[in-house]
Short mmCIF file of C-alpha atoms in Angstrom, two decimals:
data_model
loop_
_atom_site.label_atom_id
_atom_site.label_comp_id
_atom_site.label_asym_id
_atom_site.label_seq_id
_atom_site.Cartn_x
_atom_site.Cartn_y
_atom_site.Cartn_z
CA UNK A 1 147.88 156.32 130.04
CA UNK A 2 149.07 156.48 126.33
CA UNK A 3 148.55 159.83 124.72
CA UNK A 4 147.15 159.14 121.30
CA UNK A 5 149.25 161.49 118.61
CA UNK A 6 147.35 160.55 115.12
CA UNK A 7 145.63 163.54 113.54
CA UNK A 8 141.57 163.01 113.19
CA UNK A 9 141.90 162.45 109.35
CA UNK A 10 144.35 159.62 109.81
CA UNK A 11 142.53 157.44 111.92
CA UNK A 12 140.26 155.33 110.07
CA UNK A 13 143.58 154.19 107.81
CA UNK A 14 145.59 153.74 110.55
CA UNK A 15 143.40 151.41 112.78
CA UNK A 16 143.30 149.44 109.40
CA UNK A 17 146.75 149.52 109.49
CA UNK A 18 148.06 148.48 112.80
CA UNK A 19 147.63 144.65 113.69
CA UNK A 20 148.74 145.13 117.24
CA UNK A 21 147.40 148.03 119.57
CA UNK A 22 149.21 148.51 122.80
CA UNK A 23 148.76 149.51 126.07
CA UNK A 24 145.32 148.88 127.27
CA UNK A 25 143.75 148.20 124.03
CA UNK A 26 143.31 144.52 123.13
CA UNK A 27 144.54 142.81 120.06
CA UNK A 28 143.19 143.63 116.65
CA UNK A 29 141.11 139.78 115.67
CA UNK A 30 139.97 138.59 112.46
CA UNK A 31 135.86 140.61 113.84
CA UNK A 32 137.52 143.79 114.58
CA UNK A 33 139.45 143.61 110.63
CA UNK A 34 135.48 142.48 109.66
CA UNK A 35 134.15 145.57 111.27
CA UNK A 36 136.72 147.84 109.84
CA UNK A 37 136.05 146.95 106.25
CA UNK A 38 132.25 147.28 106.92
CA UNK A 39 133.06 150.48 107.77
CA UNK A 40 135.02 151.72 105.05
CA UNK A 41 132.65 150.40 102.82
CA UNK A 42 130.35 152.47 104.16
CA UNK A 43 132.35 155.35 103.98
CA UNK A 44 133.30 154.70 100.03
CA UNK A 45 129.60 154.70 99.56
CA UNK A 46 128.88 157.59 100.72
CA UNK A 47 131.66 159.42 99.09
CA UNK A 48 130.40 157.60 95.43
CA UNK A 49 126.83 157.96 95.84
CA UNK A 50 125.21 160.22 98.19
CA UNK A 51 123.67 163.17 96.52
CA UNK A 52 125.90 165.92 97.54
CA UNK A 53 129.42 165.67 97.58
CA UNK A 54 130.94 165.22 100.96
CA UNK A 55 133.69 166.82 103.03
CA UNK A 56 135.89 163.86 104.19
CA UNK A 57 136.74 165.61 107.33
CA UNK A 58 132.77 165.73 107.68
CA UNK A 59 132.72 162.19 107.39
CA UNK A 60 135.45 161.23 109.88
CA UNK A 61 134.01 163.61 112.24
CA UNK A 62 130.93 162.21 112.15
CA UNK A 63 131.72 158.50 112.91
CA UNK A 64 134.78 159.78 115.73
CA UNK A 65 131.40 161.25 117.19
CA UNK A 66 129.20 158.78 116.47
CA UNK A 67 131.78 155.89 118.10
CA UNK A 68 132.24 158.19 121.64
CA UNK A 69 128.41 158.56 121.79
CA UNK A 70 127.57 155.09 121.81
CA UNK A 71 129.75 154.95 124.93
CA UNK A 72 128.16 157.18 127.21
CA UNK A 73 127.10 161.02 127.81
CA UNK A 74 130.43 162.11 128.73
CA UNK A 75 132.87 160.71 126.07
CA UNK A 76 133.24 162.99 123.25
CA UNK A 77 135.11 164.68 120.59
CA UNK A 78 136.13 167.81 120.42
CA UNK A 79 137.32 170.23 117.75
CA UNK A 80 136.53 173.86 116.65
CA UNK A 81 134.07 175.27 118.47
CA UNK A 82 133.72 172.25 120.82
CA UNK A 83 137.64 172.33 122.17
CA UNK A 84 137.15 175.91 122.75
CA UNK A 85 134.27 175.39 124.57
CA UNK A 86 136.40 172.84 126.73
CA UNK A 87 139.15 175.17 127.17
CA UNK A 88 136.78 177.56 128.37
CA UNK A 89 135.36 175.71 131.00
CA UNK A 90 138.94 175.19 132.56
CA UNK A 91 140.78 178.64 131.68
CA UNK A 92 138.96 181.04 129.64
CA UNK A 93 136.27 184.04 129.29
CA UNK A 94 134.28 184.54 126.61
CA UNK A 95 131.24 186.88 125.69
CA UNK A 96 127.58 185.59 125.94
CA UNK A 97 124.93 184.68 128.46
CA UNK A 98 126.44 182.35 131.26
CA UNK A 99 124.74 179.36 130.48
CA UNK A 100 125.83 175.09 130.54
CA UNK A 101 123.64 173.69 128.00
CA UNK A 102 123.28 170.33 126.46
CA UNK A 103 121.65 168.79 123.78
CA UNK A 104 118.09 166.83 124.20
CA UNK A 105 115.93 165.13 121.65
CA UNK A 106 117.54 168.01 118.87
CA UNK A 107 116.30 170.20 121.71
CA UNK A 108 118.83 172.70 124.02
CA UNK A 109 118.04 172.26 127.69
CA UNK A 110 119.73 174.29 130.27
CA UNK A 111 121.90 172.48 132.85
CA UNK A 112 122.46 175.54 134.77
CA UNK A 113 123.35 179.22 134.78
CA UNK A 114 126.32 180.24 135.93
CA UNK A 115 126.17 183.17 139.04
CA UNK A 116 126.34 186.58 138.12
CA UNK A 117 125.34 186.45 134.34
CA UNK A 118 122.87 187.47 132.16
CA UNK A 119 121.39 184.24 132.47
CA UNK A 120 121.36 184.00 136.01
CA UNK A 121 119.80 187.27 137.01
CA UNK A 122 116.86 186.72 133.89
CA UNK A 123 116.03 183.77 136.02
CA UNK A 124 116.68 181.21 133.72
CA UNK A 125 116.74 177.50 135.23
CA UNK A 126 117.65 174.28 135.40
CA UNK A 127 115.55 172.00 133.14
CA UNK A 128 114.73 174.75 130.81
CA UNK A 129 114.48 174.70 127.27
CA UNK A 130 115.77 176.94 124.77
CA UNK A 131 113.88 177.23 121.98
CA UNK A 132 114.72 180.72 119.86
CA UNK A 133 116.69 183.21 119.90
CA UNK A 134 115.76 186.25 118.33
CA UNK A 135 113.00 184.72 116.88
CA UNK A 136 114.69 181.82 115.03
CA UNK A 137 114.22 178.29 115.81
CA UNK A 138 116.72 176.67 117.36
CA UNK A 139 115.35 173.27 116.79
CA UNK A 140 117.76 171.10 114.43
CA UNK A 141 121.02 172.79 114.91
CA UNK A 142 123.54 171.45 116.39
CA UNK A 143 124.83 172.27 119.74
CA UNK A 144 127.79 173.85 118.51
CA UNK A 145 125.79 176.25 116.65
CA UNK A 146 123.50 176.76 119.11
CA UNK A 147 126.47 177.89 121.47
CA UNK A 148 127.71 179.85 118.53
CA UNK A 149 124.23 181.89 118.32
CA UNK A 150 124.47 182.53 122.19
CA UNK A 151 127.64 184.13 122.25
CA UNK A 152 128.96 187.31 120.64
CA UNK A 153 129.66 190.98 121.22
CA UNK A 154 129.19 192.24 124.53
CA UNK A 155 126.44 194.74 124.59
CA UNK A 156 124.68 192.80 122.21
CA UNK A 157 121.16 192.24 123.22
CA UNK A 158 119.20 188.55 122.22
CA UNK A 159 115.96 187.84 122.78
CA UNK A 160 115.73 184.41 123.70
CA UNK A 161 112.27 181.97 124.17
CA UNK A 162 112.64 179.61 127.02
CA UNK A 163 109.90 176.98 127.36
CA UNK A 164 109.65 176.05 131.21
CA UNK A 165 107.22 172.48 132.15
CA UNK A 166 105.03 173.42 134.48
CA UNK A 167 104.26 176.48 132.31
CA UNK A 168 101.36 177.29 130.00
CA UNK A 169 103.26 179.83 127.93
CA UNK A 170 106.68 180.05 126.84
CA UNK A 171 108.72 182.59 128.74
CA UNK A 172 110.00 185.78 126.32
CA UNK A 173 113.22 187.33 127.53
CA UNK A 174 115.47 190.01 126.26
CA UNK A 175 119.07 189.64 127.54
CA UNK A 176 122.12 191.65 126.88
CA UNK A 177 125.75 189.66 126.49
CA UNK A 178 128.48 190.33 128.87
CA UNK A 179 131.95 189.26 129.37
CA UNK A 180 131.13 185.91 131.22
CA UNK A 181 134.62 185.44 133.78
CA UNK A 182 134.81 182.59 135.43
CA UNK A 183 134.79 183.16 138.62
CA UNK A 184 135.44 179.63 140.84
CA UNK A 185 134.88 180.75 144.25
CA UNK A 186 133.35 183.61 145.62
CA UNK A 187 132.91 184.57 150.08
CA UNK A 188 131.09 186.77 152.16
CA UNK A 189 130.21 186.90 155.49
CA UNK A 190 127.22 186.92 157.45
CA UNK A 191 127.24 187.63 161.12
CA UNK A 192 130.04 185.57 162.30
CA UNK A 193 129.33 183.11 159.77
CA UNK A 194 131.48 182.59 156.34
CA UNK A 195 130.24 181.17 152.73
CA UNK A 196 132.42 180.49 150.45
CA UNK A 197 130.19 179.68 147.01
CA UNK A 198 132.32 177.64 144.72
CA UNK A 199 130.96 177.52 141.09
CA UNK A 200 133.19 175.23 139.33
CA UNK A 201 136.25 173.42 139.74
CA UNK A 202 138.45 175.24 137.12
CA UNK A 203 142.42 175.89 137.09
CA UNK A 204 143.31 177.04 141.41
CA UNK A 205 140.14 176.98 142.62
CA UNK A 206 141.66 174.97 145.77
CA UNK A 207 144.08 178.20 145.82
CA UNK A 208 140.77 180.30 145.89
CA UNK A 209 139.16 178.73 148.27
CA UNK A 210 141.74 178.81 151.05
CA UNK A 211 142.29 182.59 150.05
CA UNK A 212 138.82 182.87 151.07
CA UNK A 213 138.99 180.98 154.07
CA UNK A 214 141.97 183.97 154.96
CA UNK A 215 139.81 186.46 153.92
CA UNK A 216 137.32 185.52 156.28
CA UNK A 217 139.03 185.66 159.19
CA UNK A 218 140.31 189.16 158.06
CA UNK A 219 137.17 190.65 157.87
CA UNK A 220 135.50 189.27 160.69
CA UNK A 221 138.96 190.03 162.66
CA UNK A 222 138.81 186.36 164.02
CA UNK A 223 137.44 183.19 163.34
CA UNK A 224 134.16 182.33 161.91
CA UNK A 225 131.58 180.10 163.93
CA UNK A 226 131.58 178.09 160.96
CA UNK A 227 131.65 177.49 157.02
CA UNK A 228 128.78 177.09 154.49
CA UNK A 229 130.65 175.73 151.05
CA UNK A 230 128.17 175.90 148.60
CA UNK A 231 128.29 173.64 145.52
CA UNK A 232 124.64 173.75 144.38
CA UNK A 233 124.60 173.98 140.25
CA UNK A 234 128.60 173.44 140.62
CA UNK A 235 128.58 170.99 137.90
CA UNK A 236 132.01 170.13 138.38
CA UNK A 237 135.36 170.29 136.68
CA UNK A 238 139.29 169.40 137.25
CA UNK A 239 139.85 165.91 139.33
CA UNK A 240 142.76 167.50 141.48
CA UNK A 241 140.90 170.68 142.24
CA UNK A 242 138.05 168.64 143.90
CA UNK A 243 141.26 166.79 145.79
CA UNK A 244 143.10 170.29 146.26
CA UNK A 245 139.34 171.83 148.08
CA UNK A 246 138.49 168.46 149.94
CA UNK A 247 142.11 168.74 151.44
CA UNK A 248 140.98 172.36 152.63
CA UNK A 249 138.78 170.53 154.68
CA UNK A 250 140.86 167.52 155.92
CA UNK A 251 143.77 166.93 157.88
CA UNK A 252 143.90 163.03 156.79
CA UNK A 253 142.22 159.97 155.42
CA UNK A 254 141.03 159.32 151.82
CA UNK A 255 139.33 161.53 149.62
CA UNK A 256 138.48 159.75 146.81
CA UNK A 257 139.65 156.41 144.79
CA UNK A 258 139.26 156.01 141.08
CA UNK A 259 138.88 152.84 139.59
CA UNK A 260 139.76 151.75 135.61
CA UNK A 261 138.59 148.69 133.58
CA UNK A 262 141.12 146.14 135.58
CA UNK A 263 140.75 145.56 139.19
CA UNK A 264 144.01 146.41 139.81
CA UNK A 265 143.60 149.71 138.36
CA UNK A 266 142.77 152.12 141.36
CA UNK A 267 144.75 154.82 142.40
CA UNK A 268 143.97 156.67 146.03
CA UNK A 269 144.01 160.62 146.78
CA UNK A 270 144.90 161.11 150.25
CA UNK A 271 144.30 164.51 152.64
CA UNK A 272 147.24 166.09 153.99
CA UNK A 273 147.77 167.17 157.51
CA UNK A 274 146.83 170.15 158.21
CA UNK A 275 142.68 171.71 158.33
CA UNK A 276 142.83 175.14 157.30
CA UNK A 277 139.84 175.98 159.18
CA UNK A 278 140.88 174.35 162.50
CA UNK A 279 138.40 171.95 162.43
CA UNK A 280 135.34 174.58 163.21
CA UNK A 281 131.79 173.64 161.61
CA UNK A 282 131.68 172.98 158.03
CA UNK A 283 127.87 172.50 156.45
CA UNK A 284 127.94 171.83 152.57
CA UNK A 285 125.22 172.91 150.45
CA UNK A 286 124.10 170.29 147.20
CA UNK A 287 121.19 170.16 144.70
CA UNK A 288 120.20 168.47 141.83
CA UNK A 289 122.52 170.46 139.88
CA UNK A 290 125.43 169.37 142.38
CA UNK A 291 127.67 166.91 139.77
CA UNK A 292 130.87 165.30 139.56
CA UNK A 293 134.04 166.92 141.33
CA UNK A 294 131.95 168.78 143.40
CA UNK A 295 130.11 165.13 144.55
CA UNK A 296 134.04 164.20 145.13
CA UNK A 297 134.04 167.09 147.95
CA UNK A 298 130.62 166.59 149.56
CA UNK A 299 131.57 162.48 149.95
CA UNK A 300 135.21 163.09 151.34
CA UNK A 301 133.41 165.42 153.72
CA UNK A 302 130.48 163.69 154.47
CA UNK A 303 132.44 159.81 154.93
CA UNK A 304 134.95 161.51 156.77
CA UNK A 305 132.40 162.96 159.40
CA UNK A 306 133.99 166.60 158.30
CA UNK A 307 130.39 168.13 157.18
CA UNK A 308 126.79 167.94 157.20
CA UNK A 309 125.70 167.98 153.58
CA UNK A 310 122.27 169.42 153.44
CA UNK A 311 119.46 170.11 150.83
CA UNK A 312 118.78 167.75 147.76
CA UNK A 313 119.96 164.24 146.38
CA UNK A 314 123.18 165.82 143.91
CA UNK A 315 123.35 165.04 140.20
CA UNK A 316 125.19 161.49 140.14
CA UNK A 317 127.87 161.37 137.82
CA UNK A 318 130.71 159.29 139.46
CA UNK A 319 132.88 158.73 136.14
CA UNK A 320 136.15 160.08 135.90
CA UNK A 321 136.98 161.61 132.26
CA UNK A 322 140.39 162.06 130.58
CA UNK A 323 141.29 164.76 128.01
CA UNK A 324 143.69 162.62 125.03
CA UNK A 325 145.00 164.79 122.68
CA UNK A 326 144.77 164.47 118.85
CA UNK A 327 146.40 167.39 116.99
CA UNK A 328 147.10 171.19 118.64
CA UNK A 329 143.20 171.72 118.42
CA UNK A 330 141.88 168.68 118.93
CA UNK A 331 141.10 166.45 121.79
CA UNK A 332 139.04 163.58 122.86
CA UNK A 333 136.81 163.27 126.26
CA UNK A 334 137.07 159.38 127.50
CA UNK A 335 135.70 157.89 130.27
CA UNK A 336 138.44 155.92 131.37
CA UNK A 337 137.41 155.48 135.33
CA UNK A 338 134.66 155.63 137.62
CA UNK A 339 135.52 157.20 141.30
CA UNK A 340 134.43 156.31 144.42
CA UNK A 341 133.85 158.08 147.91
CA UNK A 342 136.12 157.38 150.88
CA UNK A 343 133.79 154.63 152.17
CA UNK A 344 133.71 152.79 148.76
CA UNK A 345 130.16 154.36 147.79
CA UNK A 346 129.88 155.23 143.86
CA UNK A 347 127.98 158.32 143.17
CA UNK A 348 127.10 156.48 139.65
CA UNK A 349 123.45 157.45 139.42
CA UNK A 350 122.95 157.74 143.39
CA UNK A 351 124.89 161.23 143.85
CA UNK A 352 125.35 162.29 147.31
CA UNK A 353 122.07 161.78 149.84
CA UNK A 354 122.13 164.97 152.10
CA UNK A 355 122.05 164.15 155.58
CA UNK A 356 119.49 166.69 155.83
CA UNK A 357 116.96 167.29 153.41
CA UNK A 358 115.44 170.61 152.69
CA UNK A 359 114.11 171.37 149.45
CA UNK A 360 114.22 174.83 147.86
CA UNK A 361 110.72 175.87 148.88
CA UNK A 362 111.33 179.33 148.09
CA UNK A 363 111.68 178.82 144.72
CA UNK A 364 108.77 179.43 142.94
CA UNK A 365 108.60 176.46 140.42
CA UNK A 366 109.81 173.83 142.74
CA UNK A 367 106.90 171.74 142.71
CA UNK A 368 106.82 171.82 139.29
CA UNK A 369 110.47 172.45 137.29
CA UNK A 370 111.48 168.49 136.23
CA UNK A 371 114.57 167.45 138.20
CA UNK A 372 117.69 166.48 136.04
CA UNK A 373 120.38 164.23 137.05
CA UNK A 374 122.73 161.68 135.50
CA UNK A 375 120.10 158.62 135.44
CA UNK A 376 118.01 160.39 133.04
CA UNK A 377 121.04 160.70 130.54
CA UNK A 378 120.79 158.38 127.55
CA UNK A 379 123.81 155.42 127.68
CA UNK A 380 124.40 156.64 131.25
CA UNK A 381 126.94 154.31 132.78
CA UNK A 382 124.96 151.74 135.34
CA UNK A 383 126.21 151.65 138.84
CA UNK A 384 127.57 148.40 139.83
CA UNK A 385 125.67 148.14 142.91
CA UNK A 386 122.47 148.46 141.08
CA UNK A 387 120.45 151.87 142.02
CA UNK A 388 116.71 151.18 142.00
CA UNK A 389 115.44 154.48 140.22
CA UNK A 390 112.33 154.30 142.32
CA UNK A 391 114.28 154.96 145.08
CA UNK A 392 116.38 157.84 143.27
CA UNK A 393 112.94 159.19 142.40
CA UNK A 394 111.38 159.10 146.34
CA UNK A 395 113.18 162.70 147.09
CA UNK A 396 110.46 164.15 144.94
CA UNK A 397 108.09 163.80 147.65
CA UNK A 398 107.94 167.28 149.80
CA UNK A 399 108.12 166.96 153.40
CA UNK A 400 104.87 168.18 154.70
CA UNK A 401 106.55 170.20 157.43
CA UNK A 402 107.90 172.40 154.61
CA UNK A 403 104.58 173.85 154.73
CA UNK A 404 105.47 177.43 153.61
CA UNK A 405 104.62 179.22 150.04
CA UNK A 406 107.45 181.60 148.19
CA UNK A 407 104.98 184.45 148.72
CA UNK A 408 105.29 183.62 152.64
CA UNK A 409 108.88 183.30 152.88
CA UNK A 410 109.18 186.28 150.93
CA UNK A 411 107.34 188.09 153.39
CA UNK A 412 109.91 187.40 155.46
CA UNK A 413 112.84 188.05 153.26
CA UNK A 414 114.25 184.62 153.13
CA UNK A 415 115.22 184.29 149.15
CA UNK A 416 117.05 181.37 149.38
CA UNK A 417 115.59 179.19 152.18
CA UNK A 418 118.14 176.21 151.72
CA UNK A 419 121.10 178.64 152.91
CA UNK A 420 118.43 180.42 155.52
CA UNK A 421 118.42 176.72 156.62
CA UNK A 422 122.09 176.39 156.62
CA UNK A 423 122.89 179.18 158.58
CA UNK A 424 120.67 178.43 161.09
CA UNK A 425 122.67 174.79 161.21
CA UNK A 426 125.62 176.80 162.07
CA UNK A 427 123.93 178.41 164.79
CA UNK A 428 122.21 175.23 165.90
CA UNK A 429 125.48 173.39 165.77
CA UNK A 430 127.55 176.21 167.93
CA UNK A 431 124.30 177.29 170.44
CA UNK A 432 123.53 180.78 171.37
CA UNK A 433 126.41 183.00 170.10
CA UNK A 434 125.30 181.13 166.72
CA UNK A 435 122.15 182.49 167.06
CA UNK A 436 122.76 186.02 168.07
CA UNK A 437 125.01 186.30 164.85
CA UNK A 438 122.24 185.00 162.95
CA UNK A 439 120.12 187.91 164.75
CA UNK A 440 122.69 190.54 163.70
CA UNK A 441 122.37 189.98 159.84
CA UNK A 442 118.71 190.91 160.01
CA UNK A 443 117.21 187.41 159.58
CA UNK A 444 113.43 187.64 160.76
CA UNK A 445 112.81 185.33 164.01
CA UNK A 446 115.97 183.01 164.01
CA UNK A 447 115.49 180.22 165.90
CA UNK A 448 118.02 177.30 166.83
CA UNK A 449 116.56 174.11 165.27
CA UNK A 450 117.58 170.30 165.56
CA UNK A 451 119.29 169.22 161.88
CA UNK A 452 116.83 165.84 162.64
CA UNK A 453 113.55 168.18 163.06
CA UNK A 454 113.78 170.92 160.04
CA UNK A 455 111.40 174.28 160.75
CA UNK A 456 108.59 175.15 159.36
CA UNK A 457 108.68 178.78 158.22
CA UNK A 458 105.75 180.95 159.36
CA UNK A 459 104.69 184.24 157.93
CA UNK A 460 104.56 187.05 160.04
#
């Protein structure tokens, strides 16, 4: 794909300028010329009459914005604060809380906290809005500033205000900054069971997470029973290190296609030989907050019969985005293909259906926190095969035989029921010697279960 090279200021005068675009773009007619001088007549008025006078970078920024945002959620344009957000999210560490945020309505709503962070362990969610920090409303900045208020010294405390639905009163927290570092993929063990958490899909996580498939199996001194990957709140990341962890997994067949504006336009990632796990059991973890290259591993594995993807219906987002550069700071986001799983299946608004579906009924606002995926994004691209939303919608209702409260379940020290459930899969899936691991780590009254007939926790 051609690799735009005209600096942000010099754009407006140079699509005015060339008659012929090349590559994919179509030619320049007599209604795109129209359009163009509508613009810059526009743009002259503003510079002759608005009331104060105006930055023309301001103004070029604005309508390179403006033009990527009536595309979609995902196309956008970054500079300053925004490019070093972007590099962040691929290579970087920076100071602040450990939060993905986006912009709602002028409001900023979490999209999730990142493990380990000052976020994370305050018990900020999904959903949740962010409404001060240290007592200034946030409401009307922009995102960028919003980011910029977030981060800063480590050892800096900031009170922040989160408003949570569900809740009468706004939540008051006082958090201190830390040096957030990304860290893709983290393992441990339990019993004879490994779980390898994978957070995003940054520069080598692939690399990381066969490191931890070695580590593993040094620890335990042998293989494991089996593999939890877990790629809840993984909201995704690099293309080829989705490819590079699905091939982890797979000793052949497709991973995933992407497809561009023409027909012809697909290209096709393939696994190579070679399962570094030697084919043992593999169940893969997904929620809501479950998006994009980490949807690319939980199809591979779940078309290719590799895994049992378990818990909730992931985010949706099946479009492919490339990075075009502008200038040595600058860079724009495009959506340029949508990808597809192994069987043909988009992900565009229907993410990934678990094969088994267990809620997070140890949460304590599950019946309550608003679920956010890609179909409630403004200008959210439509999938082809039409998705009704009332069927996106039906995982909302709970399965009555998950019956149990937090309060019980914490009685019986299972925090996170989804990978409680999990790891009894594993056992389920290998038998007894499953479940006397299970009974080693201390898990109250394991019991093998059927992945068709999920239990219903008791308190003691």
């Amino acid at each position: 794909m051609a690799r735009p090279l005209l600096q942000a200021t010099a754009i407006v005068a140079a699509l005015a300028m060339v008659p012929v675009a090349t590559g994919a773009m179509a030619q320049v007619d007599t209604d795109t010329y129209r359009e163009l001088d509508q613009f810059m007549d526009v743009y002259n008025l503003i510079r002759a009459n608005y009331v104060d006078k105006v930055d023309n970078k301001v103004l070029v920024k604005g309508a390179i914005e403006g033009m990527l945002a009536a595309l979609d959620p995902h196309s956008s344009f970054a500079d300053g604060v925004d490019f070093e957000n972007l590099r962040i999210q691929t290579e970087g560490n920076y100071g602040g809380l450990g939060l993905s945020v986006t912009q709602e309505d002028g409001a900023v709503k979490v999209i999730a906290p990142q493990e380990d962070t000052p976020a994370f362990r305050a018990g900020i969610k999904s959903g949740d809005y962010i409404t001060r920090l240290n007592g200034k409303l946030l409401y009307g900045l922009t995102l960028d500033e919003a980011i910029s208020e977030m981060r800063g010294k480590p050892g800096t405390r900031l009170s922040i205000t989160i408003v949570r639905r569900g809740r009468d009163k706004p939540i008051e927290l006082s958090l201190v900054r830390e040096i957030i570092v990304q860290k893709p993929v983290k393992w441990e063990v339990k019993g004879d069971i490994g779980i390898i958490n994978i957070n995003t899909f940054s520069d080598r996580t692939g690399d990381y997470t066969r490191d931890a498939i070695i580590q593993i199996r040094k620890q335990l001194g042998h293989d494991p029973l089996g593999y939890i990957v877990d790629l809840r709140d993984n909201g995704g990341g690099l293309l080829n290190e989705a490819i590079s962890v699905s091939d982890t997994f797979l000793d052949h067949g497709e991973i995933v296609s992407q497809r561009g504006r023409e027909k012809e336009d697909i290209q096709r990632y393939y696994a190579r030989p070679g399962d570094a796990t030697n084919g043992l059991p593999v169940v893969v973890l997904v929620n809501s907050g479950t998006a994009s290259a980490s949807e690319i591993v939980a199809g591979a594995l779940q078309d290719q019969h590799r895994g049992l993807i378990l818990g909730e219906r992931s985010f949706g987002k099946g479009s492919v985005q490339s990075l075009l550069k502008l200038g040595p700071r600058t860079e724009v986001r495009l959506t340029t293909a949508r990808y597809f799983t192994p069987s043909g299946r988009s992900v565009q608004e229907g993410g990934i259906d678990p094969d088994v579906l267990v809620p997070q009924i140890s949460d304590a606002d599950y019946k309550t926190r608003p679920v956010f995926r890609e179909d409630d994004l403004r200008r959210h691209l439509i999938n082809e095969a039409k998705v009704d939303n009332k069927v996106l919608e039906e995982d909302t209702k709970l399965d009555p035989r998950f019956s149990a409260t937090p309060e019980e379940l914490k009685k019986r020290k299972i925090d996170d029921f989804q990978l409680y459930y999990a790891l009894q899969t594993i056992a389920r899936l290998g038998g007894a010697q499953q479940v006397a691991a299970i009974n080693r780590v201390g898990t109250p009254n394991p019991q093998p279960i059927d992945p068709e007939t999920p239990p219903v926790p008791k308190p003691n």
